[in-house]
Amino acid sequence: MNFPFLPERASTFSDQIDALGLVLTSLTIFFTAIVFALLLFFGIRYRRGSKVNRAKPQHHNLAMELTWSIIPLILGLAVFVAAMIPYTQIYNPPANAEEIFVIGKRWMWHIEHTNGIRENNEMHVPMGRPFKLTMISQDVIHGFYVPAFRIKRDAIPGRYNTVWFEATRPGKYHLFCTEYCGTNHSEMGGWVYVMTPGDYADWLKRGGTQGANDARVETAAEQGRELFTTLACSNCHGTQDTVRAPSLVGIYNRPRKLLSGQIVNADDEYLRGAIRKPEDHLLEGYGQVTTMPAYRDDQLTEEQVHNLIVYIKSLGGAAGSPVANGKGPRTAPISNSREGSLGRPAHVTSPGLGGSAAPTNGTTPPTGSTAPGTNGTTPANATPGQPSTAVELKSGAQTTSSPSAPTRNTGSTL
Amino acid sequence: MSVEVAEEHGHHHDPALQHQFQDMDQQNESYVVGMWTFLVTEIMFFGALFLAYTVYRRENPAVFLEVHHHLDVFKGAVNTMVLLTSSLTMAMAVYHAQMKNRQKQMIYIGITILFAFTFLIIKGFEWEKKFHDHHVPGPHFEYVRGEGEAPIVKAPPTPVVSMRMSNGQNVNFPKDTIEPDFSNKAQLFFSLYFCMTGLHAFHVIIGIGVMGTLFFMLMFKHPNVDYYMPVELAGLYWHFVDIVWIFLFPLFYLIPGS
Amino acid sequence: MSATALPPAGLPASAGETKSTYLNWSYSVKDWLLTIDHKRIAVLYLISISIMFLLGGFAAMAIRVELTSPHGQLMTSEVYNKMFTMHGVLMVFFFLVPSIPATLGNFVIPLMIGAKDLAFPRLNLLSWYLYTIGGLMALAAMIMGGVDTGWTFYTPYSSVYSNTNVSLTLVGIFIAGFSSIATGINFIVTVHKMRAPGMTWFRLPLFIWAMYSTSVVIILGTPVVAITLALVVVERLLHLGIFNPALGGDPILFQHMFWFYSHPAVYIMILPSMGIISEIIACFSRKRVFGYSFIAFSSLAIGVFGFLVWGHHMFVTGQSMYTSMVFSALSFIVAVPSAIKVFNWTATMYKGQVWFTAPMIYALGFIGLFTVGGLTGLYLASLAMDVHLNMTYFVVAHFHFVMVGGATLGYLGGLHFWWPKITGRMYPEGWAKLAAAISFVGFNLTFLPQFIVGYLGMPRRYHYYPAEYQIWHVLSSAGASVLAIGYGIPVIYFLWSLKYGPKAGDNPWGAVGLEWMTSSPPPMENFHEIPVVTWEAYDYDSMTESEAQADRESMPGAGAAVRQEAARDAEEGHPETGHPAGD
């Protein structure tokens, strides 16, 4: 049922928030009414010249003052608790939430589903399933707001923010930007389309709103894999850990031990940071090698970074809630007994790294897709600037011999 | 100054007594309380910058540790001694103001001013070197991690020279393979450095102006400095400027770590 | 109660002489622009602040006219964005923060505590010049093309992307901030050191407690926003990266630093107003304010707790959930002292003698509207509700209720209350009551619909909006027109009263307070003789029966006239009054 004073209720949060609103409105009306009534009553009854009993006026009354201090305090704290609980839910996505990636930029919202479908200023979702939005901005702070869902969170440049929802009613709902971002701030919005599961399936088959004319849309993971190859990430990041770089197989949402000894979780934020600022994310055992080059805004867009992350996630890892500090660093030594399906095992002089070998993965081999391999000596694409140069530098340097230079891990890709 | 209505009470009062005050005690206390209140605002003013520093240092400890080596600890230490000594001479000036000794006030204020200039000159040399090294934030900023500057690392337990840079030697990284974000963080360090030492230097300059004014007022025997309070208030201000430096110096120059 | 507790009436100059007041002892421009008299400086501020209020109000009218249509009609989005920025900047920094402290505070504080001036009169004059210079710079920025960042100047938009006159505006605000700090320092020292003999802390009028608390908040908070805005300027001009994430900075750090001041700033705006309400309610209920101590301490509590809640502006930025919880809980706690005040003021009227003058109507309006404004703040303090309501028109409605329905109403009430003291003239009471009623109606019509349209999802700072919100905007704009009339009328009659208003006596309201014991307007030095205070604040109980009788029947000021006569008789030792000589 929709009241004219309420937006539509289209998510699992809407009812809770509106109920909270009702409580707050009742309290507001109640106390306002009391105050207005008393002011009116006292003002009239005790107006100047009125003949009523004014004997023994009081100037203070500790009991009363404490009462009307403590009761509002208690009521307030009760409301605080009542409001806190849904808040923790709104910003705590369930483990099975599907991901949607959102980029805010002046002045549009760019939305990318993991199946590769991209939308501008529109988001099509099916009802009845939870979705987690991972959001970032490419320029200034924007705010992602769907009134009907009662959710909102800022999209900030430089880091991810998430929010989740589960839509409950089909329909078309406003999407607004709520953080002032310049001239066309009020036009930076669009629609969220909630569809029945059947309609959504049809929509997917059509390849999204873009229609059937487009070639098959690549999923985010596929796009990420392509990037991984063209940027020659695979030259260093093979199926197994090498002295040059750790493997990325099965690392998603697993603990990683940094050079400083700190243990962090390899979640989205971490991976993004590792791509953008690798020198801040050096792992233990990798302090002495050439640090991975950083990929700045002008080399990789946020969308590309996110696609890489989705690809890495597809290589396996821990689903669901990450373990924070529970597990120690993985310490299985790299050995020839590893049977990577594609890569040649690497030969490592590991003890020199202080006893704990470079972390390896202990999980399943990567999910099967074979990508064209690249020769580690050849920069595979024309990506300008650092990547090629760095690869060349590494490759070039590797040709000079050194007594204990590690064996190059060439051509191993995933 | 606007015309005053004649005071009702006819008793003799100190010529320094301002019209709004009843007596000198009230006036002196008011000035001192006022000055301390002003210094509280200055603490909040610098405090916000210290907060920004704290946040960024906590987020980038290794960067701060490495980059701060480019500051000249010796010059910073000399400046610290200079300021501390100048606080001493200022305190002497205040003492002599209370003792109503004009000559000695002038001497000590003069020495304090000289120390203040010394501070600024040494700071000028430091900044000049920063310009030279392209460490001034802005479009010309350039941070090159020099020879011997290994990537951020704790000393490994066993020597691993063989694991050094790919050809086994110390390589001077060419600029375009330096991680630009390290450069950004280094720039952040220098931004904070210049903002905070710059704001401090600005306060030193104001201090010189105040002390210079007092010096000349003493020299020309201006009646307002027959009263000790102006010098005392200037002294409070100068001690504050000194204390801010006492915090700045270790935070920027003495970051602990290998 | 013995007769010695009776406050003696201020003695006017002997009949036949033209009174020398602070207004008329010199008419030269130099003696106005170089004055160090707190009363003249208050008048100078009154003029500057009124101009800023009018300009901010024009911007508001432009906004409300534009918002009657979902598609915009008069201006492009660029201009609209500059309009709401101008409205916010002028109203927040150049009206709400300085208004009561610099006009009424400057004028009344020394009088209320029995001092000849503030502690630092020259600093006071400097603060007016700083305000004026800062204001002129901000206005210059607006004339030269405007600024479009919103009054909150969030980075990196303000420090990197906006190509409007951000730096000039920020420097203007920076300078005005020092004006505010100077006022704060002056008030703190004055209240500590310049009270008349016998005026202990707990004999102070509650307005002084409010101003003292405000001043502490000013000196602790303003420097932080000053340096924050200065850093934005530095970042803009020198391309540093302190708040710019592309260069390693953190835009959320800006928000923390900005709101660390800007939340206490709203208490700077409301506390003085609350102080005025205490004065008005006491005078026009003829009764000591109920729960004096609680109100005094609640002013301090609001000041302290006000510094602990800034994060409630940042619940949706992605800050830690636990951080948000702490700020939310504290925000509920900070509401309690304000609730105490509202209940205590209401209780003051109980068994009082309520007199419905224009100041009293403004004060009653304040209590009602501030209650609504404060309670709607609780919606925003509630975490999950704020997720939905943050940055919508609900927030706009909330803060206008407290800032306009609260602070501005208190300011107008105070202006009316002390107008006779400041100018020596009475304003026309009938017109004043009418204007108060009109502005009350207009105000509610303007801002109540905004709660609704905000809950419906309408975001703030939107030039274009979905058509289904239009009805609420039209209602709101209609209300704004009425409100404008309600504000316009006092401008006219205040100016009129300067020349044609009836002359006011020393104490037209029959109020208890040191400021009412000197002439209207006061002489340069405030008191011919510094009084010695031996009575409690709001000592209405000691009115004799004849005074009370005259009061009830009266004519404004009749009670005071009786009291003055009694005091004069006492001086001469007249046996009829029963007061011993020398009182």
PDB file of N, CA and C in Angstrom, chain C residues 463-503:
ATOM      1  N   HIS C 463      18.600  21.195  -9.513  1.00  0.00           N
ATOM      2  CA  HIS C 463      17.967  22.217 -10.330  1.00  0.00           C
ATOM      3  C   HIS C 463      16.739  21.633 -11.022  1.00  0.00           C
ATOM      4  N   TYR C 464      16.938  20.513 -11.677  1.00  0.00           N
ATOM      5  CA  TYR C 464      15.808  19.814 -12.295  1.00  0.00           C
ATOM      6  C   TYR C 464      15.368  18.699 -11.365  1.00  0.00           C
ATOM      7  N   TYR C 465      14.085  18.382 -11.404  1.00  0.00           N
ATOM      8  CA  TYR C 465      13.632  17.279 -10.552  1.00  0.00           C
ATOM      9  C   TYR C 465      12.443  16.601 -11.210  1.00  0.00           C
ATOM     10  N   PRO C 466      12.113  15.387 -10.773  1.00  0.00           N
ATOM     11  CA  PRO C 466      10.989  14.669 -11.370  1.00  0.00           C
ATOM     12  C   PRO C 466       9.671  15.391 -11.118  1.00  0.00           C
ATOM     13  N   ALA C 467       8.801  15.309 -12.090  1.00  0.00           N
ATOM     14  CA  ALA C 467       7.584  16.115 -12.039  1.00  0.00           C
ATOM     15  C   ALA C 467       6.692  15.782 -10.852  1.00  0.00           C
ATOM     16  N   GLU C 468       6.766  14.557 -10.361  1.00  0.00           N
ATOM     17  CA  GLU C 468       5.843  14.224  -9.280  1.00  0.00           C
ATOM     18  C   GLU C 468       6.140  14.979  -7.990  1.00  0.00           C
ATOM     19  N   TYR C 469       7.294  15.642  -7.913  1.00  0.00           N
ATOM     20  CA  TYR C 469       7.593  16.402  -6.703  1.00  0.00           C
ATOM     21  C   TYR C 469       7.110  17.839  -6.790  1.00  0.00           C
ATOM     22  N   GLN C 470       6.552  18.203  -7.918  1.00  0.00           N
ATOM     23  CA  GLN C 470       6.326  19.622  -8.146  1.00  0.00           C
ATOM     24  C   GLN C 470       5.366  20.240  -7.153  1.00  0.00           C
ATOM     25  N   ILE C 471       4.299  19.500  -6.810  1.00  0.00           N
ATOM     26  CA  ILE C 471       3.294  20.109  -5.941  1.00  0.00           C
ATOM     27  C   ILE C 471       3.910  20.595  -4.634  1.00  0.00           C
ATOM     28  N   TRP C 472       4.830  19.808  -4.104  1.00  0.00           N
ATOM     29  CA  TRP C 472       5.438  20.196  -2.831  1.00  0.00           C
ATOM     30  C   TRP C 472       6.312  21.434  -2.996  1.00  0.00           C
ATOM     31  N   HIS C 473       6.983  21.512  -4.113  1.00  0.00           N
ATOM     32  CA  HIS C 473       7.828  22.681  -4.340  1.00  0.00           C
ATOM     33  C   HIS C 473       6.990  23.939  -4.532  1.00  0.00           C
ATOM     34  N   VAL C 474       5.858  23.785  -5.177  1.00  0.00           N
ATOM     35  CA  VAL C 474       5.011  24.962  -5.380  1.00  0.00           C
ATOM     36  C   VAL C 474       4.490  25.464  -4.039  1.00  0.00           C
ATOM     37  N   LEU C 475       4.059  24.512  -3.188  1.00  0.00           N
ATOM     38  CA  LEU C 475       3.609  24.919  -1.852  1.00  0.00           C
ATOM     39  C   LEU C 475       4.733  25.636  -1.118  1.00  0.00           C
ATOM     40  N   SER C 476       5.928  25.051  -1.200  1.00  0.00           N
ATOM     41  CA  SER C 476       7.057  25.622  -0.483  1.00  0.00           C
ATOM     42  C   SER C 476       7.374  27.019  -0.989  1.00  0.00           C
ATOM     43  N   SER C 477       7.324  27.191  -2.286  1.00  0.00           N
ATOM     44  CA  SER C 477       7.638  28.519  -2.827  1.00  0.00           C
ATOM     45  C   SER C 477       6.572  29.525  -2.457  1.00  0.00           C
ATOM     46  N   ALA C 478       5.322  29.065  -2.423  1.00  0.00           N
ATOM     47  CA  ALA C 478       4.263  29.985  -1.988  1.00  0.00           C
ATOM     48  C   ALA C 478       4.534  30.448  -0.567  1.00  0.00           C
ATOM     49  N   GLY C 479       4.888  29.504   0.268  1.00  0.00           N
ATOM     50  CA  GLY C 479       5.207  29.857   1.644  1.00  0.00           C
ATOM     51  C   GLY C 479       6.356  30.836   1.723  1.00  0.00           C
ATOM     52  N   ALA C 480       7.332  30.655   0.844  1.00  0.00           N
ATOM     53  CA  ALA C 480       8.492  31.541   0.877  1.00  0.00           C
ATOM     54  C   ALA C 480       8.097  32.977   0.573  1.00  0.00           C
ATOM     55  N   SER C 481       7.131  33.134  -0.297  1.00  0.00           N
ATOM     56  CA  SER C 481       6.685  34.510  -0.585  1.00  0.00           C
ATOM     57  C   SER C 481       6.077  35.134   0.650  1.00  0.00           C
ATOM     58  N   VAL C 482       5.276  34.333   1.360  1.00  0.00           N
ATOM     59  CA  VAL C 482       4.662  34.861   2.580  1.00  0.00           C
ATOM     60  C   VAL C 482       5.729  35.184   3.603  1.00  0.00           C
ATOM     61  N   LEU C 483       6.689  34.289   3.721  1.00  0.00           N
ATOM     62  CA  LEU C 483       7.780  34.508   4.676  1.00  0.00           C
ATOM     63  C   LEU C 483       8.538  35.782   4.348  1.00  0.00           C
ATOM     64  N   ALA C 484       8.737  36.005   3.064  1.00  0.00           N
ATOM     65  CA  ALA C 484       9.459  37.222   2.658  1.00  0.00           C
ATOM     66  C   ALA C 484       8.716  38.469   3.111  1.00  0.00           C
ATOM     67  N   ILE C 485       7.398  38.419   3.002  1.00  0.00           N
ATOM     68  CA  ILE C 485       6.612  39.559   3.479  1.00  0.00           C
ATOM     69  C   ILE C 485       6.791  39.705   4.983  1.00  0.00           C
ATOM     70  N   GLY C 486       6.716  38.575   5.660  1.00  0.00           N
ATOM     71  CA  GLY C 486       6.870  38.610   7.114  1.00  0.00           C
ATOM     72  C   GLY C 486       8.203  39.187   7.553  1.00  0.00           C
ATOM     73  N   TYR C 487       9.232  39.012   6.734  1.00  0.00           N
ATOM     74  CA  TYR C 487      10.535  39.601   7.055  1.00  0.00           C
ATOM     75  C   TYR C 487      10.639  41.036   6.569  1.00  0.00           C
ATOM     76  N   GLY C 488       9.922  41.335   5.507  1.00  0.00           N
ATOM     77  CA  GLY C 488      10.035  42.681   4.950  1.00  0.00           C
ATOM     78  C   GLY C 488       9.398  43.725   5.840  1.00  0.00           C
ATOM     79  N   ILE C 489       8.300  43.343   6.478  1.00  0.00           N
ATOM     80  CA  ILE C 489       7.585  44.327   7.293  1.00  0.00           C
ATOM     81  C   ILE C 489       8.468  44.874   8.422  1.00  0.00           C
ATOM     82  N   PRO C 490       9.177  44.059   9.180  1.00  0.00           N
ATOM     83  CA  PRO C 490      10.011  44.646  10.232  1.00  0.00           C
ATOM     84  C   PRO C 490      11.091  45.583   9.701  1.00  0.00           C
ATOM     85  N   VAL C 491      11.628  45.254   8.521  1.00  0.00           N
ATOM     86  CA  VAL C 491      12.643  46.169   7.978  1.00  0.00           C
ATOM     87  C   VAL C 491      12.041  47.564   7.873  1.00  0.00           C
ATOM     88  N   ILE C 492      10.812  47.585   7.366  1.00  0.00           N
ATOM     89  CA  ILE C 492      10.174  48.898   7.159  1.00  0.00           C
ATOM     90  C   ILE C 492       9.903  49.583   8.472  1.00  0.00           C
ATOM     91  N   TYR C 493       9.262  48.868   9.424  1.00  0.00           N
ATOM     92  CA  TYR C 493       8.883  49.628  10.620  1.00  0.00           C
ATOM     93  C   TYR C 493      10.068  49.909  11.540  1.00  0.00           C
ATOM     94  N   PHE C 494      11.100  49.069  11.488  1.00  0.00           N
ATOM     95  CA  PHE C 494      12.285  49.413  12.285  1.00  0.00           C
ATOM     96  C   PHE C 494      12.897  50.719  11.784  1.00  0.00           C
ATOM     97  N   LEU C 495      13.021  50.814  10.459  1.00  0.00           N
ATOM     98  CA  LEU C 495      13.575  52.053   9.927  1.00  0.00           C
ATOM     99  C   LEU C 495      12.665  53.228  10.254  1.00  0.00           C
ATOM    100  N   TRP C 496      11.368  52.991  10.118  1.00  0.00           N
ATOM    101  CA  TRP C 496      10.394  54.044  10.422  1.00  0.00           C
ATOM    102  C   TRP C 496      10.539  54.509  11.867  1.00  0.00           C
ATOM    103  N   SER C 497      10.734  53.532  12.771  1.00  0.00           N
ATOM    104  CA  SER C 497      10.743  53.874  14.190  1.00  0.00           C
ATOM    105  C   SER C 497      11.919  54.756  14.564  1.00  0.00           C
ATOM    106  N   LEU C 498      12.986  54.697  13.768  1.00  0.00           N
ATOM    107  CA  LEU C 498      14.155  55.490  14.124  1.00  0.00           C
ATOM    108  C   LEU C 498      13.810  56.963  14.167  1.00  0.00           C
ATOM    109  N   LYS C 499      12.885  57.343  13.281  1.00  0.00           N
ATOM    110  CA  LYS C 499      12.534  58.755  13.271  1.00  0.00           C
ATOM    111  C   LYS C 499      11.192  59.010  13.929  1.00  0.00           C
ATOM    112  N   TYR C 500      10.257  58.107  13.732  1.00  0.00           N
ATOM    113  CA  TYR C 500       8.888  58.406  14.155  1.00  0.00           C
ATOM    114  C   TYR C 500       8.405  57.570  15.319  1.00  0.00           C
ATOM    115  N   GLY C 501       9.186  56.618  15.765  1.00  0.00           N
ATOM    116  CA  GLY C 501       8.715  55.785  16.857  1.00  0.00           C
ATOM    117  C   GLY C 501       8.669  56.563  18.153  1.00  0.00           C
ATOM    118  N   PRO C 502       7.746  56.212  19.042  1.00  0.00           N
ATOM    119  CA  PRO C 502       7.698  56.915  20.317  1.00  0.00           C
ATOM    120  C   PRO C 502       8.966  56.664  21.112  1.00  0.00           C
ATOM    121  N   LYS C 503       9.370  57.641  21.867  1.00  0.00           N
ATOM    122  CA  LYS C 503      10.607  57.486  22.616  1.00  0.00           C
ATOM    123  C   LYS C 503      10.395  56.490  23.735  1.00  0.00           C
TER     124      LYS C 503
END
